[in-house]
PDB file of C-alpha atoms in Angstrom:
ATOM      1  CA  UNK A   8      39.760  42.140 113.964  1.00 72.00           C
ATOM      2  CA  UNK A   9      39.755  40.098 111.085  1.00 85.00           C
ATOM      3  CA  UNK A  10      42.790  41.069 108.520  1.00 86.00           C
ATOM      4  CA  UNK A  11      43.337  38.844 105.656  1.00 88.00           C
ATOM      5  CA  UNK A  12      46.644  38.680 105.652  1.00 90.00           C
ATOM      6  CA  UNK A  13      47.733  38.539 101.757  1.00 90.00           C
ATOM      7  CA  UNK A  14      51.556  37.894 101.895  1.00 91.00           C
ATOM      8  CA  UNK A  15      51.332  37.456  97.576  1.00 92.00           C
ATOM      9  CA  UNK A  16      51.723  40.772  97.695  1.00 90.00           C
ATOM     10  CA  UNK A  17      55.581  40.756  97.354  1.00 92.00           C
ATOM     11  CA  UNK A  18      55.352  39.486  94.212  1.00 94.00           C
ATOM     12  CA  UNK A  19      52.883  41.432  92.702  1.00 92.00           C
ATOM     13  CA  UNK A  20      53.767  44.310  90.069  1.00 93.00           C
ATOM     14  CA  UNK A  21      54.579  47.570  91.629  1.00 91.00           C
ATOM     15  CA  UNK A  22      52.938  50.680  90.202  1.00 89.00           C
ATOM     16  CA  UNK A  23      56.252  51.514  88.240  1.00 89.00           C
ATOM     17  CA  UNK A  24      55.433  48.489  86.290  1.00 90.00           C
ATOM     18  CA  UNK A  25      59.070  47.307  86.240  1.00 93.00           C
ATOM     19  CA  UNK A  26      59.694  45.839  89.869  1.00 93.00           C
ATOM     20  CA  UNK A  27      57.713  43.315  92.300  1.00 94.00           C
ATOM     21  CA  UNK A  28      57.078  45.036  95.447  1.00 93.00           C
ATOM     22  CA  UNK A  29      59.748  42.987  96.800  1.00 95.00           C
ATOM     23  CA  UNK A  30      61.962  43.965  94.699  1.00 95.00           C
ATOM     24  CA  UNK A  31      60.337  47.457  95.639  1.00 93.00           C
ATOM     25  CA  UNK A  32      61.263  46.920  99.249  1.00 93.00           C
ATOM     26  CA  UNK A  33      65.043  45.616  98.315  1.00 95.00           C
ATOM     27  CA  UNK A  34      66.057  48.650  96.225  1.00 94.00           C
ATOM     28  CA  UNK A  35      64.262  50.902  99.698  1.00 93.00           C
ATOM     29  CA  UNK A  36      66.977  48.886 101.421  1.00 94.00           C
ATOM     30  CA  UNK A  37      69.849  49.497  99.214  1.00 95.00           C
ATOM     31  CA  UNK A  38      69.234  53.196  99.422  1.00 93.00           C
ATOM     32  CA  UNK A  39      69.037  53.078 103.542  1.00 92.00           C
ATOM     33  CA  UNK A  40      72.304  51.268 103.317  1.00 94.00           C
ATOM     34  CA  UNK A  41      73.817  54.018 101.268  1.00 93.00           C
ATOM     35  CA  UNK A  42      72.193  56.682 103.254  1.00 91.00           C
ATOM     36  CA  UNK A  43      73.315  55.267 106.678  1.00 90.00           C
ATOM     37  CA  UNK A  44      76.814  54.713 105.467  1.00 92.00           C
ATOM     38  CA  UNK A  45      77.408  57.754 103.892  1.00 92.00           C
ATOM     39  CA  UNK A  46      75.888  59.545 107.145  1.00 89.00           C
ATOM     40  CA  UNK A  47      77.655  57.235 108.967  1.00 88.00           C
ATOM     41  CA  UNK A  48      81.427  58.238 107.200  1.00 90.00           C
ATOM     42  CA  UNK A  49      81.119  61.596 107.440  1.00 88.00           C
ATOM     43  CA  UNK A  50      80.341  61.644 110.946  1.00 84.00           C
ATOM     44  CA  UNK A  51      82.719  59.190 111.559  1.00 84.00           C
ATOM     45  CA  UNK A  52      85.528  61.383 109.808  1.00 85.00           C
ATOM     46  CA  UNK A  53      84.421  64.595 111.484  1.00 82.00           C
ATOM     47  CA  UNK A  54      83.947  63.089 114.838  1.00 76.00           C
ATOM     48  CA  UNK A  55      87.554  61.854 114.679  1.00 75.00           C
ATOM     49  CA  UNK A  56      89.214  65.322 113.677  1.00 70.00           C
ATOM     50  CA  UNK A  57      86.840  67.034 116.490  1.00 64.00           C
ATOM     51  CA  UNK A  58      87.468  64.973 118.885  1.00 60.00           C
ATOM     52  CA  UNK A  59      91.558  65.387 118.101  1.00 52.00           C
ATOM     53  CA  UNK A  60      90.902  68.941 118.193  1.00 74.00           C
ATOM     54  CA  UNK A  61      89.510  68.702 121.890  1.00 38.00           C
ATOM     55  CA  UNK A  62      86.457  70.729 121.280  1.00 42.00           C
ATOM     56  CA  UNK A  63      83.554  69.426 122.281  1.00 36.00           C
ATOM     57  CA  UNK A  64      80.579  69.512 120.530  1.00 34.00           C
ATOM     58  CA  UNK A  65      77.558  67.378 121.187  1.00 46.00           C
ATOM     59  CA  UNK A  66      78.529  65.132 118.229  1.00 64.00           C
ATOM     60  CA  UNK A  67      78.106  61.650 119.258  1.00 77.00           C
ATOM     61  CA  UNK A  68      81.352  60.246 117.612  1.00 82.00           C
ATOM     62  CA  UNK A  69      83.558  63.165 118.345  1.00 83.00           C
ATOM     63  CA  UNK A  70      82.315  62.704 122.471  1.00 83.00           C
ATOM     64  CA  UNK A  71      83.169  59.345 121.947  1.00 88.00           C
ATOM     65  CA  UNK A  72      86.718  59.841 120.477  1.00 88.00           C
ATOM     66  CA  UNK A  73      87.727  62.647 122.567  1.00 87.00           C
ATOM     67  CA  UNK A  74      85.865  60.295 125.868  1.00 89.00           C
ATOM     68  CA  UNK A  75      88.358  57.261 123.997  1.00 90.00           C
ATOM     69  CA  UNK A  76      91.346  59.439 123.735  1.00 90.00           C
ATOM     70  CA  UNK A  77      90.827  61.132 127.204  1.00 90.00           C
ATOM     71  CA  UNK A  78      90.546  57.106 129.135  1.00 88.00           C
ATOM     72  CA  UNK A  79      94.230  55.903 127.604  1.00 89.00           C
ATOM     73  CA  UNK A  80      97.062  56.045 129.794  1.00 87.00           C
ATOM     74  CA  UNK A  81      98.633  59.841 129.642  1.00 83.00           C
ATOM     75  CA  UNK A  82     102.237  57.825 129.478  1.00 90.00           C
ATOM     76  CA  UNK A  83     101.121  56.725 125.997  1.00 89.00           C
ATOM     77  CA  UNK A  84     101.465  59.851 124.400  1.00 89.00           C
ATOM     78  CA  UNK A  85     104.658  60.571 126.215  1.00 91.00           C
ATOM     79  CA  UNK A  86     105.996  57.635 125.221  1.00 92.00           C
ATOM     80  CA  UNK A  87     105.414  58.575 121.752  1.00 92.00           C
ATOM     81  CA  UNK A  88     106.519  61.863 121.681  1.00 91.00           C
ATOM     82  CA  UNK A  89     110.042  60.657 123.501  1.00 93.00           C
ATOM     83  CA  UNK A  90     110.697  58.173 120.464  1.00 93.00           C
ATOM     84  CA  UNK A  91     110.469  61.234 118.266  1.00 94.00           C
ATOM     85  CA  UNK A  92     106.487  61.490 117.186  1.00 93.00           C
ATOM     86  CA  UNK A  93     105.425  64.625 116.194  1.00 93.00           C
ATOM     87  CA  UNK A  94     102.053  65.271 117.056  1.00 91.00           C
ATOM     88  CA  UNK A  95     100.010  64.100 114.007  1.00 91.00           C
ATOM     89  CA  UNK A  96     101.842  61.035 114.127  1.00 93.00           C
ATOM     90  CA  UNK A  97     100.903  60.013 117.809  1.00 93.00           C
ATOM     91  CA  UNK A  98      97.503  60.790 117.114  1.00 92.00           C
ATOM     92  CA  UNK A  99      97.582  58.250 113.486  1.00 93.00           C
ATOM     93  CA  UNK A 100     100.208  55.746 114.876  1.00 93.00           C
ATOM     94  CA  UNK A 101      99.306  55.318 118.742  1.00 92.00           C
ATOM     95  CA  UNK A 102      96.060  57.557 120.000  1.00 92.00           C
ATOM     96  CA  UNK A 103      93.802  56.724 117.765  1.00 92.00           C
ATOM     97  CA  UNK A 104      94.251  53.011 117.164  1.00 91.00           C
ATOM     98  CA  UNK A 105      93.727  52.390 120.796  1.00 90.00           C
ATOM     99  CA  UNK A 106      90.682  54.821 120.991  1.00 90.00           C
ATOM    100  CA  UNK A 107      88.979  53.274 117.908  1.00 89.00           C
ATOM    101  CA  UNK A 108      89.184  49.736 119.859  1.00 89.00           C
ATOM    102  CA  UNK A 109      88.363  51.290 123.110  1.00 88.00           C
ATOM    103  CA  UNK A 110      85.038  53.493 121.502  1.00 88.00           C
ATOM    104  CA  UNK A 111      84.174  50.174 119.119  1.00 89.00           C
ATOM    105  CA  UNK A 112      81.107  49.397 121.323  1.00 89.00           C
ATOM    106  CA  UNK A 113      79.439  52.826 121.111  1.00 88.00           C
ATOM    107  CA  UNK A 114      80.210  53.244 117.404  1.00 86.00           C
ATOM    108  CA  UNK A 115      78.020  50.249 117.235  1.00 89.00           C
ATOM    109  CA  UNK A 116      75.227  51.836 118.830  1.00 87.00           C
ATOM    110  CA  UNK A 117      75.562  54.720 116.828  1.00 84.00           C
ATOM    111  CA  UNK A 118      76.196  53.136 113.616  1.00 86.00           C
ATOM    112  CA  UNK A 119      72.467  51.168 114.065  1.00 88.00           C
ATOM    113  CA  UNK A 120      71.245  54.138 115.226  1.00 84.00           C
ATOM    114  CA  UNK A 121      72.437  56.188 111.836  1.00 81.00           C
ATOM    115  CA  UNK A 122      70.530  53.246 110.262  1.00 85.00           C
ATOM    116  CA  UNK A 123      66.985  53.768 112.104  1.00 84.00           C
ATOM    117  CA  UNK A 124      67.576  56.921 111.571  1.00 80.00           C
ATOM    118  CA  UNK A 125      68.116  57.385 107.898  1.00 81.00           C
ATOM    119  CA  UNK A 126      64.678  56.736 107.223  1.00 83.00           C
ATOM    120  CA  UNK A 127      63.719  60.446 107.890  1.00 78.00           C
ATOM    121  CA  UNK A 128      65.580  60.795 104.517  1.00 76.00           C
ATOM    122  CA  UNK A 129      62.261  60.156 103.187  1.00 79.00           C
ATOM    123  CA  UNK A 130      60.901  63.622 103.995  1.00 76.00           C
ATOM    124  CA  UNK A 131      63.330  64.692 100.987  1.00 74.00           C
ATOM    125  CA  UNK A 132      62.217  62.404  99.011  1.00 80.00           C
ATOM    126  CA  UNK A 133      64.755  59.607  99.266  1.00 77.00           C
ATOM    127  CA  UNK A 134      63.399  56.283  98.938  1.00 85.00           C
ATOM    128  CA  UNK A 135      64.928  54.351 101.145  1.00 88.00           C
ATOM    129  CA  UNK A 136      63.285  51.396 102.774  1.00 89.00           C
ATOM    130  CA  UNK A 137      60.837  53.050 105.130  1.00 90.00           C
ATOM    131  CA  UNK A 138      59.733  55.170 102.402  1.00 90.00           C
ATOM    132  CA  UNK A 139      58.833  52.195  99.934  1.00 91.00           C
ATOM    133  CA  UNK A 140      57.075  50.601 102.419  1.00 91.00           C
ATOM    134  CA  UNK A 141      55.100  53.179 102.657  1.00 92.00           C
ATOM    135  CA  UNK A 142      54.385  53.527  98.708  1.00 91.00           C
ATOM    136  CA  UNK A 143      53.605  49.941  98.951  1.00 91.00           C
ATOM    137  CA  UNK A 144      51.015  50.096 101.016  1.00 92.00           C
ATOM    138  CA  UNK A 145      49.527  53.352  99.409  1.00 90.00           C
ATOM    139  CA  UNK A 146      49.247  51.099  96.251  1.00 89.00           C
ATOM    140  CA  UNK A 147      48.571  48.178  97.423  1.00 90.00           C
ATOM    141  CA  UNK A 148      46.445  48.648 101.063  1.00 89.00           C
ATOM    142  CA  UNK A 149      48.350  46.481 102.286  1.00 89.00           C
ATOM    143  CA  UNK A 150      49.533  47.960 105.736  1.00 89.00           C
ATOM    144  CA  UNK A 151      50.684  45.472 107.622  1.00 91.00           C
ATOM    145  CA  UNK A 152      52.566  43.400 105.097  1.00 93.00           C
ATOM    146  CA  UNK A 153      54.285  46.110 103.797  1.00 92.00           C
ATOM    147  CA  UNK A 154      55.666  47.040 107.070  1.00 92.00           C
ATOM    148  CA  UNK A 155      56.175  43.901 108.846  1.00 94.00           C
ATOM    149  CA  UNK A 156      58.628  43.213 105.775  1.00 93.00           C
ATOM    150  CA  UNK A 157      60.120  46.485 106.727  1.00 93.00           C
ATOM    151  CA  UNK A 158      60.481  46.022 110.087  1.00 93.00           C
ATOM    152  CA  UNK A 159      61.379  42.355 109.096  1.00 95.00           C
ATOM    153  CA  UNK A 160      64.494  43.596 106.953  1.00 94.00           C
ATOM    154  CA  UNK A 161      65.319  46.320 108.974  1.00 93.00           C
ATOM    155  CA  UNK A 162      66.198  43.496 112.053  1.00 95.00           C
ATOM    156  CA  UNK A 163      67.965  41.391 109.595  1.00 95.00           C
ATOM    157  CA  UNK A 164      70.285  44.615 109.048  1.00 93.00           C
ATOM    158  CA  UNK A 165      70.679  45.556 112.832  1.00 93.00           C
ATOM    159  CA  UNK A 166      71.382  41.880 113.741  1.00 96.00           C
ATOM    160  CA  UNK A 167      74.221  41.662 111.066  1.00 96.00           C
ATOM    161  CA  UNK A 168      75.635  44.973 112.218  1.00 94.00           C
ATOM    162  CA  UNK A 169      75.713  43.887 115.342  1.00 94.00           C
ATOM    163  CA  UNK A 170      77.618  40.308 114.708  1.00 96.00           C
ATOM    164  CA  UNK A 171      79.250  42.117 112.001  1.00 95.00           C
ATOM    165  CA  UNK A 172      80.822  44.730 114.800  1.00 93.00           C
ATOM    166  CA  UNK A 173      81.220  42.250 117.200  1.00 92.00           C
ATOM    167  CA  UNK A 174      83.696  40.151 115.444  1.00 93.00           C
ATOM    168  CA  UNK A 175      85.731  43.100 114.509  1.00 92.00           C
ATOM    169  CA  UNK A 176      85.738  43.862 117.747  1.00 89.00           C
ATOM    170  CA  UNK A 177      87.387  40.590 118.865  1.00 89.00           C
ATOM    171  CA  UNK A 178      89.331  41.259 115.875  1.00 90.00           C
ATOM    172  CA  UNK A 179      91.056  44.169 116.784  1.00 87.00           C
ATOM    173  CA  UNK A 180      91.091  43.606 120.286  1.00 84.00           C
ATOM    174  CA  UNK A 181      94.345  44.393 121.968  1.00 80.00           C
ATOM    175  CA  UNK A 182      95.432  41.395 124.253  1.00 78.00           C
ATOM    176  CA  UNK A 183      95.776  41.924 127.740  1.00 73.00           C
ATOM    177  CA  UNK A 184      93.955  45.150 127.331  1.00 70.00           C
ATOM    178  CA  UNK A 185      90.239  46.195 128.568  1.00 63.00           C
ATOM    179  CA  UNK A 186      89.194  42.959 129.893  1.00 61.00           C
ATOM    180  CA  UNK A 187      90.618  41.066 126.337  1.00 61.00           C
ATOM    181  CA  UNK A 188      92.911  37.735 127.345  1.00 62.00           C
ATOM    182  CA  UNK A 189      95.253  36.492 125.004  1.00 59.00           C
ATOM    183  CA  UNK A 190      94.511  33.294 123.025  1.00 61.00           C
ATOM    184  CA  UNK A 191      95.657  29.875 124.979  1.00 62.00           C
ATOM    185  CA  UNK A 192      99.209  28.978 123.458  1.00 62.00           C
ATOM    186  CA  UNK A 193      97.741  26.199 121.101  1.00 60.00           C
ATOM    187  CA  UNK A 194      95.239  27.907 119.632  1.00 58.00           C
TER     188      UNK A 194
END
């Protein structure tokens, strides 16, 4: 096979006249960003209140809150409700802090997977990145650049999430707790 790889594409004039197909490709990435975090908020939000309510549904974050909520120590919502709690405010002030640090790791996963995944918003019409890759190389015949930038920006994304998460894991980590050791006096 001999392609001719033609990587001058990117800064060619896009059909809409008005943007480079870079810039093409950056404002397909704003609008996956958007998508996944919007996605990713609202199943954040209703994952937490279903898995509060105990139900469960085969909702990835709710499994994971109510699997979160279900691994703490039983004493820890005693405990609360013997200082005077009510309900709502064991769940805000002791529960759920604990389960968010506990379930951090599998948010993760699902948070990059809400990513990959928001570029079937292109079947609506969205155009996200996926999507103007895809005009790009409809325009352009230019296949494989157009997607290897994709690809390309979409493991720039995953790789920040991922460092991103990772420090606010360490962040909120609770010393002492889940395999977490408290920072050497000193330090």
């Amino acid at each position: 096979m001999n392609y001719h790889w033609n990587w001058s594409i990117f800064w060619e004039l896009s059909p809409d006249g008005v943007h480079t197909y870079f810039q093409t490709l950056m404002l397909g990435t704003a609008w996956t960003l958007i998508t996944a975090a919007c996605a990713w908020i609202i199943a954040f939000a209703l994952g937490s209140i279903v898995g509060v309510l105990g139900l469960y549904m085969s909702a990835r974050v709710a499994e994971q809150v109510r699997a979160g909520i279900l691994s703490l120590p039983r004493g820890q919502r005693q405990a609360a409700m013997a200082l005077g709690l009510r309900l709502p405010q064991v769940y805000a002030y002791v529960l759920l802090p604990m389960t968010y640090r506990i379930i951090m790791p599998p948010l993760t996963s699902e948070l990059l997977n809400t990513i990959k995944n928001s570029a079937v918003a292109l079947t609506i019409g969205l155009m996200e990145l996926t999507a103007r890759a895809r005009a790009m190389q409809e325009f352009s015949f230019q296949v494989f650049e157009a997607f290897t930038a994709a690809t390309i920006i979409y493991i720039v994304i995953n790789i920040a999430v991922t460092f991103a998460m990772r420090m606010l894991e360490r962040r909120i980590a609770v010393p002492g707790y889940l395999g977490f050791k408290a920072p050497a006096a000193g330090h």
